[in-house]
Tab-separated table of C-alpha atoms in Angstrom:
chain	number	residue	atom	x	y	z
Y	1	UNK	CA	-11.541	-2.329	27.390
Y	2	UNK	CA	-12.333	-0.680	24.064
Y	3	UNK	CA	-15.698	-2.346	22.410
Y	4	UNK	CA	-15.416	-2.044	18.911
Y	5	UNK	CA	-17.354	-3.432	15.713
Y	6	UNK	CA	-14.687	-4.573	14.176
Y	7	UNK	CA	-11.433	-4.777	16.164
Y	8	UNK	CA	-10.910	-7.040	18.990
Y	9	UNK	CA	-8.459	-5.468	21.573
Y	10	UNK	CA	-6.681	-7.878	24.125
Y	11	UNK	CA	-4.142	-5.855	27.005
Y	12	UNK	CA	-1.319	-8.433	27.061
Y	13	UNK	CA	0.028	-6.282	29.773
Y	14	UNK	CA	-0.320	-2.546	30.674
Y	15	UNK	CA	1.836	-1.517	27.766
Y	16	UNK	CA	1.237	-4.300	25.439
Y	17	UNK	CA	-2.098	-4.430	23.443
Y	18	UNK	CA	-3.257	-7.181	20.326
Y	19	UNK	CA	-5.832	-5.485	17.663
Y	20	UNK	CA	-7.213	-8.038	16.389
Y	21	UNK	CA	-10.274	-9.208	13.303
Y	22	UNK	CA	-11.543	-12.233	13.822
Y	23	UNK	CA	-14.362	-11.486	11.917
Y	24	UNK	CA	-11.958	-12.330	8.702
Y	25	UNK	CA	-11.065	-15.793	8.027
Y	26	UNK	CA	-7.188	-14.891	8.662
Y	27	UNK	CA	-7.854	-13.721	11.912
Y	28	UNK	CA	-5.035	-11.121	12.071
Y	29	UNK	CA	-3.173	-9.971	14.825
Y	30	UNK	CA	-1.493	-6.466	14.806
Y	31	UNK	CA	0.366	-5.319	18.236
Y	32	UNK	CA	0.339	-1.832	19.924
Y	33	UNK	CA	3.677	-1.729	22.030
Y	34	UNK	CA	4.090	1.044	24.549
Y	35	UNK	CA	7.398	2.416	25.719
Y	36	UNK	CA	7.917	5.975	27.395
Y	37	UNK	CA	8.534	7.975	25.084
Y	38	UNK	CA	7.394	6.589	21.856
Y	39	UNK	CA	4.884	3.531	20.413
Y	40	UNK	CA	5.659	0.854	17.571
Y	41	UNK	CA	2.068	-0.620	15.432
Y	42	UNK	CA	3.553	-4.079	14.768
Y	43	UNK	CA	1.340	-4.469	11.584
Y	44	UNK	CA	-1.834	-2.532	10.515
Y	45	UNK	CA	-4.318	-5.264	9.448
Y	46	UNK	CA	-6.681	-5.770	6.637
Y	47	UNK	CA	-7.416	-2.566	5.706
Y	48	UNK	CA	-11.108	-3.432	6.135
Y	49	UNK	CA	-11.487	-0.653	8.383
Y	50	UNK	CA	-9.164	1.870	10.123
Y	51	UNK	CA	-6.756	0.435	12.348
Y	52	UNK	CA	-5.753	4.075	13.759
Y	53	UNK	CA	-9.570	4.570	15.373
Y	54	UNK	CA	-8.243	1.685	17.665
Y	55	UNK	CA	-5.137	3.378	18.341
Y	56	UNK	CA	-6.157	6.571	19.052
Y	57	UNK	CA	-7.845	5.394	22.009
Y	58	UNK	CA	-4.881	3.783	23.196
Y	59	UNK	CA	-2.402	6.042	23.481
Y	60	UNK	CA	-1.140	9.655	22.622
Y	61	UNK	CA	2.490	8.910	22.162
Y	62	UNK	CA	3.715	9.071	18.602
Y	63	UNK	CA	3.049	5.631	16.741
Y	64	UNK	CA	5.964	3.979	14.346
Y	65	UNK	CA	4.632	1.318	12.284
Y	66	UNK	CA	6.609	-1.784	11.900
Y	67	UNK	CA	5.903	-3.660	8.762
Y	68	UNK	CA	6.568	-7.673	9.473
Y	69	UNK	CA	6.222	-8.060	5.665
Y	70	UNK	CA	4.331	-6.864	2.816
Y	71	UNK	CA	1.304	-8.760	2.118
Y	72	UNK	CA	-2.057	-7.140	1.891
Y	73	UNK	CA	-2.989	-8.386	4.870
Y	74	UNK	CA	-0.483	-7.030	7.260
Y	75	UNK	CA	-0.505	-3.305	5.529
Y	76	UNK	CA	-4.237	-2.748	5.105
Y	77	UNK	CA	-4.305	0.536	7.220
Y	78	UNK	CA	-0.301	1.768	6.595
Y	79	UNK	CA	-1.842	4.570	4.749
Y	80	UNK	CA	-3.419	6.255	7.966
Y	81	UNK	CA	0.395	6.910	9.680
Y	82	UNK	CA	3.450	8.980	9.297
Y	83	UNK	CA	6.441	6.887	10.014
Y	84	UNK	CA	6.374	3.540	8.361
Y	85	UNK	CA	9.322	0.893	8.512
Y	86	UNK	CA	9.948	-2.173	6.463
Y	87	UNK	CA	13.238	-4.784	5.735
Y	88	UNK	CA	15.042	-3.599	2.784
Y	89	UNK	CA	14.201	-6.672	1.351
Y	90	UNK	CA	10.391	-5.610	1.787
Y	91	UNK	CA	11.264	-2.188	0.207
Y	92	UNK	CA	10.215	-2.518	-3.364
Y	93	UNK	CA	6.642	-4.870	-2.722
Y	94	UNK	CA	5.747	-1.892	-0.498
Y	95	UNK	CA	6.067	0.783	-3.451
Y	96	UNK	CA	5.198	-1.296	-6.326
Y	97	UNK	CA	3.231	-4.225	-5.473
Y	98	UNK	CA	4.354	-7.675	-5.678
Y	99	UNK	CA	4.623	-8.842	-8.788
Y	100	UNK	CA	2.679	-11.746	-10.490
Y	101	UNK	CA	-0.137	-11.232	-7.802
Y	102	UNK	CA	-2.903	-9.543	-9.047
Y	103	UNK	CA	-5.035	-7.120	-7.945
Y	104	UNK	CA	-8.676	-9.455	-8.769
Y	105	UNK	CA	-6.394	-12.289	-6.595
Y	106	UNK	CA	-6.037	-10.279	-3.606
Y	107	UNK	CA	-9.706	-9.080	-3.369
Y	108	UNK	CA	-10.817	-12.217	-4.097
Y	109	UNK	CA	-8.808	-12.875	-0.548
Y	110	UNK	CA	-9.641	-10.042	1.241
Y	111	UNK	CA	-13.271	-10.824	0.815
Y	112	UNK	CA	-14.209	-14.289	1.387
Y	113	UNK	CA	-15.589	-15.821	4.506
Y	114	UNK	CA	-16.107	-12.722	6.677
Y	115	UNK	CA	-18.324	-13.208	9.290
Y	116	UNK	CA	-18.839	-9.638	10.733
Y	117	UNK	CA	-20.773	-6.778	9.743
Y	118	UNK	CA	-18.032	-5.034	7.460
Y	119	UNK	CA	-17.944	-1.012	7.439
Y	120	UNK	CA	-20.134	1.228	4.733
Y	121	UNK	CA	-16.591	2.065	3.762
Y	122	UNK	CA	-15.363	-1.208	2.525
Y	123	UNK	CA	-15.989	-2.370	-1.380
Y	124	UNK	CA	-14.529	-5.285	-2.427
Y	125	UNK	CA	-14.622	-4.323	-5.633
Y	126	UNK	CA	-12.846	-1.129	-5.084
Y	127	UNK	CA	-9.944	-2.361	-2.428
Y	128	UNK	CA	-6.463	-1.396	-3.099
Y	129	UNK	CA	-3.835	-2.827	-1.766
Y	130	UNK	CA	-1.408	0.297	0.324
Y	131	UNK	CA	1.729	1.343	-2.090
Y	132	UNK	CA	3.782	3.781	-0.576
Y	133	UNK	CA	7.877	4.773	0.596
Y	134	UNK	CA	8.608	4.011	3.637
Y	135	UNK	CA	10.029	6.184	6.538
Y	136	UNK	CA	13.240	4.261	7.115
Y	137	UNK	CA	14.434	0.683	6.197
Y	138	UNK	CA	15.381	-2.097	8.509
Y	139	UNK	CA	17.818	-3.941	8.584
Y	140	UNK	CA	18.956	-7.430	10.435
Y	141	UNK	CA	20.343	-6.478	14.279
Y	142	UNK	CA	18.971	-3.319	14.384
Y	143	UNK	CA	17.166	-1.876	17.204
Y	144	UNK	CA	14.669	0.331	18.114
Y	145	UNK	CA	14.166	2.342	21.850
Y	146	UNK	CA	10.759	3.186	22.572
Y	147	UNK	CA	12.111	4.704	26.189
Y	148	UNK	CA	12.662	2.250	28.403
Y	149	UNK	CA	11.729	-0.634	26.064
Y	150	UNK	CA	14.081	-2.215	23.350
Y	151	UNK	CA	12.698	-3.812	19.981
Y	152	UNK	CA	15.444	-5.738	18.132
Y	153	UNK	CA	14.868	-6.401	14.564
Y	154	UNK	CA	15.581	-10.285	13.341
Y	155	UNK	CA	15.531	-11.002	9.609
Y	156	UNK	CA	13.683	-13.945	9.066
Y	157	UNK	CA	13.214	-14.765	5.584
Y	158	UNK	CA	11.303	-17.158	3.945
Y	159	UNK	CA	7.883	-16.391	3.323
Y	160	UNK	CA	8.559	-12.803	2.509
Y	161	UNK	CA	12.275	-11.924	1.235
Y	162	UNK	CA	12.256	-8.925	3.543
Y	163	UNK	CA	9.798	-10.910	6.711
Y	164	UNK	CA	10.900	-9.893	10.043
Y	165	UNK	CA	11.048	-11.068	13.766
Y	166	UNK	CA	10.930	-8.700	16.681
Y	167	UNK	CA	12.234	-9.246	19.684
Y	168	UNK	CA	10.903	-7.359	23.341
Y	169	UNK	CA	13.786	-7.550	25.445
Y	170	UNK	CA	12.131	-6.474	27.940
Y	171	UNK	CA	9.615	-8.589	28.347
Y	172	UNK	CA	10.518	-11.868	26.635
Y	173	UNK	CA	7.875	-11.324	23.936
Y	174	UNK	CA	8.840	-12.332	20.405
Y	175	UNK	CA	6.695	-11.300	17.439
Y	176	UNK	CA	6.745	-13.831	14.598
Y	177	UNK	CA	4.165	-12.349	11.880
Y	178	UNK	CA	3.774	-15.213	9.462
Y	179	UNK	CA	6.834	-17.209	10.125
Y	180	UNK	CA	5.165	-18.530	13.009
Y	181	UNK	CA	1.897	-19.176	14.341
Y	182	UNK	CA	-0.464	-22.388	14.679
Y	183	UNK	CA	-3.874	-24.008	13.226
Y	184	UNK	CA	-3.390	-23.033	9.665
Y	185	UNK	CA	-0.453	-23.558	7.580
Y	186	UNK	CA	2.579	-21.395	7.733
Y	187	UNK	CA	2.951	-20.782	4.090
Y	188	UNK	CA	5.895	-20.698	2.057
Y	189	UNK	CA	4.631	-22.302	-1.567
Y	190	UNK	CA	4.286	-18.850	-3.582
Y	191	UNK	CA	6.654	-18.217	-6.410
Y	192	UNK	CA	7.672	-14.929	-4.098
Y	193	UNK	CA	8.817	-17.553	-1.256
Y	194	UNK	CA	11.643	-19.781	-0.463
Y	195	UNK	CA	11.542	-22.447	1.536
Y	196	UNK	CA	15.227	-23.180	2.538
Y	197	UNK	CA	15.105	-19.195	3.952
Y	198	UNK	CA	11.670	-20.224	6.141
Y	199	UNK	CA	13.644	-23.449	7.464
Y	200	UNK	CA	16.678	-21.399	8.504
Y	201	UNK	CA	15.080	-18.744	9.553
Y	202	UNK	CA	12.391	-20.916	12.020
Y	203	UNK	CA	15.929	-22.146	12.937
Y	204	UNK	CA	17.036	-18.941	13.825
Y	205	UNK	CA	13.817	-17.900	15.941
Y	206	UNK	CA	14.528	-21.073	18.294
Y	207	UNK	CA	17.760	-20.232	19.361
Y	208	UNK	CA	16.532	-16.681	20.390
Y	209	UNK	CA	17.381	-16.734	24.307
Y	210	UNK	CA	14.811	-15.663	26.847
Y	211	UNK	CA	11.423	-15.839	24.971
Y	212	UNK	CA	8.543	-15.958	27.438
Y	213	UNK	CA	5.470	-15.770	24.905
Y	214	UNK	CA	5.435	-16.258	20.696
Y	215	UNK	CA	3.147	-14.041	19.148
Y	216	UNK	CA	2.097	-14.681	15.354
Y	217	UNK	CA	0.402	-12.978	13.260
Y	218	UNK	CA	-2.732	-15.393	12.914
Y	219	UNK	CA	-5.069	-17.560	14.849
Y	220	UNK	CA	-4.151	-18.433	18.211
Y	221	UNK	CA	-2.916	-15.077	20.009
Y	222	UNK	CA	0.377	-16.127	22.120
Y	223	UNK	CA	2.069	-19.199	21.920
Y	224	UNK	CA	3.726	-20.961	25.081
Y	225	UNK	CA	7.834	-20.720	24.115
Y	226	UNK	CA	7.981	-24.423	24.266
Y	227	UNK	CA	6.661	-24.265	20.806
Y	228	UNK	CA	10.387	-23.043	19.870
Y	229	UNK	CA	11.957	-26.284	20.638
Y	230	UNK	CA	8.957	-28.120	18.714
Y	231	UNK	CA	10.238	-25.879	15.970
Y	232	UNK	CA	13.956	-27.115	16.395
Y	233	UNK	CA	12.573	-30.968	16.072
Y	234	UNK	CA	10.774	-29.987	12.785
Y	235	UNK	CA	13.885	-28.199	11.055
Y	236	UNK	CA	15.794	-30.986	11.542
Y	237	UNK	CA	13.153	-33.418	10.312
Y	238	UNK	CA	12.678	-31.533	7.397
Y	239	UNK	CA	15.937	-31.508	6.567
Y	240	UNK	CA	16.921	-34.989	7.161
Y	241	UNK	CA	13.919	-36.020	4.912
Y	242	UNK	CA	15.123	-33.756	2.208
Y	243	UNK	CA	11.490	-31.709	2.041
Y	244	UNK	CA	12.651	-28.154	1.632
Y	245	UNK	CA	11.306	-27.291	-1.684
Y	246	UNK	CA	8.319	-26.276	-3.356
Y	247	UNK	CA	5.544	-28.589	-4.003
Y	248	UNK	CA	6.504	-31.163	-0.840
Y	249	UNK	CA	2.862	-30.112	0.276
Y	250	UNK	CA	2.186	-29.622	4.028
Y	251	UNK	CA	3.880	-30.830	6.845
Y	252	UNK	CA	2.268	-31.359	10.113
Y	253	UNK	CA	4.205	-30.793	13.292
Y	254	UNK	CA	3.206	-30.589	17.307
Y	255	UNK	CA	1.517	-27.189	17.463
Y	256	UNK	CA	2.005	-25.934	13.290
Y	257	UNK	CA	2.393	-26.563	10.221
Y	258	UNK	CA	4.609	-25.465	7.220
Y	259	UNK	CA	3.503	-25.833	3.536
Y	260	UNK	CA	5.981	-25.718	0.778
């Protein structure tokens, strides 16, 4: 397996890779997904350093990225491909920004608490954030054939208007960026986020049929399913104690968190 100073790659399976930095304190996750005839980047990090040197020693088939949402630390190395898809919802943070986040905020974020060497080519003081159109725009039901491998496209709202879910068919593997993961807080207390749209769309995730593994975007890498009906328990709690809005705090569940 590839050795790398920065990137730590996991094989899932023979067609199914993590890229991982856990030498950041959001320890990302980004996901190389083989089919036949093409590949899909689920994510492309930090930006710290260049998510395509990984990649390139993967595979030669022609990479899609696949944008979960648009926060600076899922689109840190967008810049280095081609084809680049995003929710509609998603469209205008990718091009302009998001507004009312500043550019001193999210290098203040992108530079704290690293704990590996970072690259000659990384300046805190100089990161930018990637701004760019995308390829195509997503939308929810759609789906994407890699050859022999099906990616279906869930809208999942809530911390991001234009977050995603994908769905493997094939393999049972369900890709929750930040909508789901454990350890730290799922967020959803930003200005830019809506609680009510994370509930329902958490609700929506657990009634997906035949997951065999959750993968998030942070911390742990692959979640037994049986986190899904955990996540059933919660929406209802939340609801029934009338906590779905900002400034409720945190709310501690078996296996995550959400904070509003």
């Amino acid at each position: 397996m590839i050795q790398d100073r920065w990137f730590t790659v996991t094989k899932i399976d023979p067609i199914t890779y993590a890229i991982s930095e856990y030498g950041h304190w959001e320890k990302v996750h980004s996901f190389l997904l083989l089919g036949k005839e093409q590949a899909v980047l689920i994510d492309t990090g930090l930006g710290i350093d260049n998510i395509k040197r990984i990649t390139d020693q993967l595979t030669d088939l022609p990479i899609a990225v696949i944008t979960t949402h648009v926060h600076a630390d899922h689109i840190g190395s967008h810049g280095q491909f081609e084809t680049i898809y995003v929710h509609k919802e998603d469209e205008d943070w990718l091009i302009n920004g998001i507004r009312g986040l500043t550019l001193a905020q999210i290098r203040k974020d992108m530079s704290r608490d690293i704990t590996l060497p970072v690259p000659e080519t990384f300046d805190p003081n100089t990161y930018t954030p990637y701004q760019g159109k995308p390829t195509a725009l997503l939308r929810e039901g759609d789906v994407l054939d890699l050859g022999g491998r099906r990616l279906e496209i869930h809208h999942t709202p809530g911390h991001s208007p234009g977050h995603i879910s994908i769905f493997d068919h094939a393999n049972g593997y369900l890709f929750t960026g930040d909508l789901l993961y454990d350890v730290t807080p799922i967020y959803a207390f930003y200005p830019s986020t809506s609680p009510a749209d994370l509930v329902a769309s958490l609700e929506k995730i657990a009634q997906i049929p035949n997951v065999s593994q959750v993968f998030g975007s942070h911390n742990t890498l692959g979640l037994d399913p049986a986190i899904l009906q955990e996540v059933m328990k919660a929406v209802r709690e939340l609801r029934e104690r009338d906590l779905v809005a900002h400034g409720t705090g945190i709310h501690q569940f078996n296996g995550f968190s959400v904070q509003f």
